């Protein structure tokens, strides 16, 4: 007969912790200074389930509040969550970044967790079982966007029985995410850790263009840069590790993306989302023009890359400055550094103008080779210009790109002579858009065949004006 009296039960359970637990897992224990840290792999479905219990407080997040004693995060960016979720759905075999969570050591004097040590693996690292007691919240220290994206992706495919969703579900069901739990009572210390972890150096745009090949716009720019003779006749002409071109560099992958996409969509790239959406639409339109509407967009992209490389190679042999570049490190001709200093299309802004004008020609059905020949007759030299009276004051004026790509500064030499030194007018979008419009007008004046490039439909296609109102398109417009 079992004695079920209160005293007997208490005696039987003496020394045993019978509090209910949220979860338990095998883990590695280590120390970060005086702070305990527990690392483990958590199956993605169960991690999402823990995250979903926000009302109960298993894995929670809050916006930072000066007057709150609990931990807080920066606001969640829904677009960033969507980008991660889309990337996971498209490639569910992508490894998941570490999720950092923080818990207090105790609540009202009671321990928040239990650690059962199995063995010492190395100095400072133990293997054992980690238990988190029910009612103890785990605050997100780092990885809030990743967690939300995981939850969004898993809930989208959970229960699917066929198609792409079922394929993604099968992969994610077997996936696990690395999790680290930090034991820290001090709210200010947790936020300090978050600030330090969040201070990662931004990836240069040129490197991001090369790294993120899930973007059609990025792939377009990178592939054109890797194939065009302009960038391949010498090593180091195409740079992707820095934002700017220096010394023997000619253009970055980001510059080539701007050049290549301007041939497809003009300047309708005022946001990354607008650029990508418009490039995809342009690729679909390209397939329709080729009577291949069922074509894979990757195949269409390859055709576009080949066409852009072909016309770029043609321009490389004819455009002032480009044709003067040396063809090998030990050959005769301009170095990239000297070219950048002497020619306006050595700057990204000038490069985009060339791409946009070629894009206008293609939109109008005008020969790209003929357009390159016309562009080659324009004054691309940085020092080109004449002394003119402007509002009663003499100054040097560039015949085509004055105050858009270049302006001249007046200086007095030692002997008293006046020297006009070219300076950059700025690489702002408004400058190279205005310069592009001026080039289109100039070409139309010199050859009637280019007249259509100045008409409203062409300007709308280039993003130089809106279809329904005066002026440039709104920043968020996707046309």
mmCIF file with all atom_site columns, C-alpha atoms in Angstrom, residues 60 107 156 252 369 407:
data_model
loop_
_atom_site.group_PDB
_atom_site.id
_atom_site.type_symbol
_atom_site.label_atom_id
_atom_site.label_alt_id
_atom_site.label_comp_id
_atom_site.label_asym_id
_atom_site.label_entity_id
_atom_site.label_seq_id
_atom_site.pdbx_PDB_ins_code
_atom_site.Cartn_x
_atom_site.Cartn_y
_atom_site.Cartn_z
_atom_site.occupancy
_atom_site.B_iso_or_equiv
_atom_site.pdbx_formal_charge
_atom_site.auth_seq_id
_atom_site.auth_comp_id
_atom_site.auth_asym_id
_atom_site.auth_atom_id
_atom_site.pdbx_PDB_model_num
ATOM 1 C CA . UNK A 1 60  ? 10.335 37.305 -26.485 1.00 0.00 ? 60  UNK A CA 1
ATOM 2 C CA . UNK A 1 107 ? 13.777 35.252 -10.452 1.00 0.00 ? 107 UNK A CA 1
ATOM 3 C CA . UNK A 1 156 ? 4.135  29.116 -44.805 1.00 0.00 ? 156 UNK A CA 1
ATOM 4 C CA . UNK A 1 252 ? 33.600 48.379 -59.145 1.00 0.00 ? 252 UNK A CA 1
ATOM 5 C CA . UNK A 1 369 ? 26.685 50.503 -82.740 1.00 0.00 ? 369 UNK A CA 1
ATOM 6 C CA . UNK A 1 407 ? 32.788 72.581 -63.154 1.00 0.00 ? 407 UNK A CA 1
#
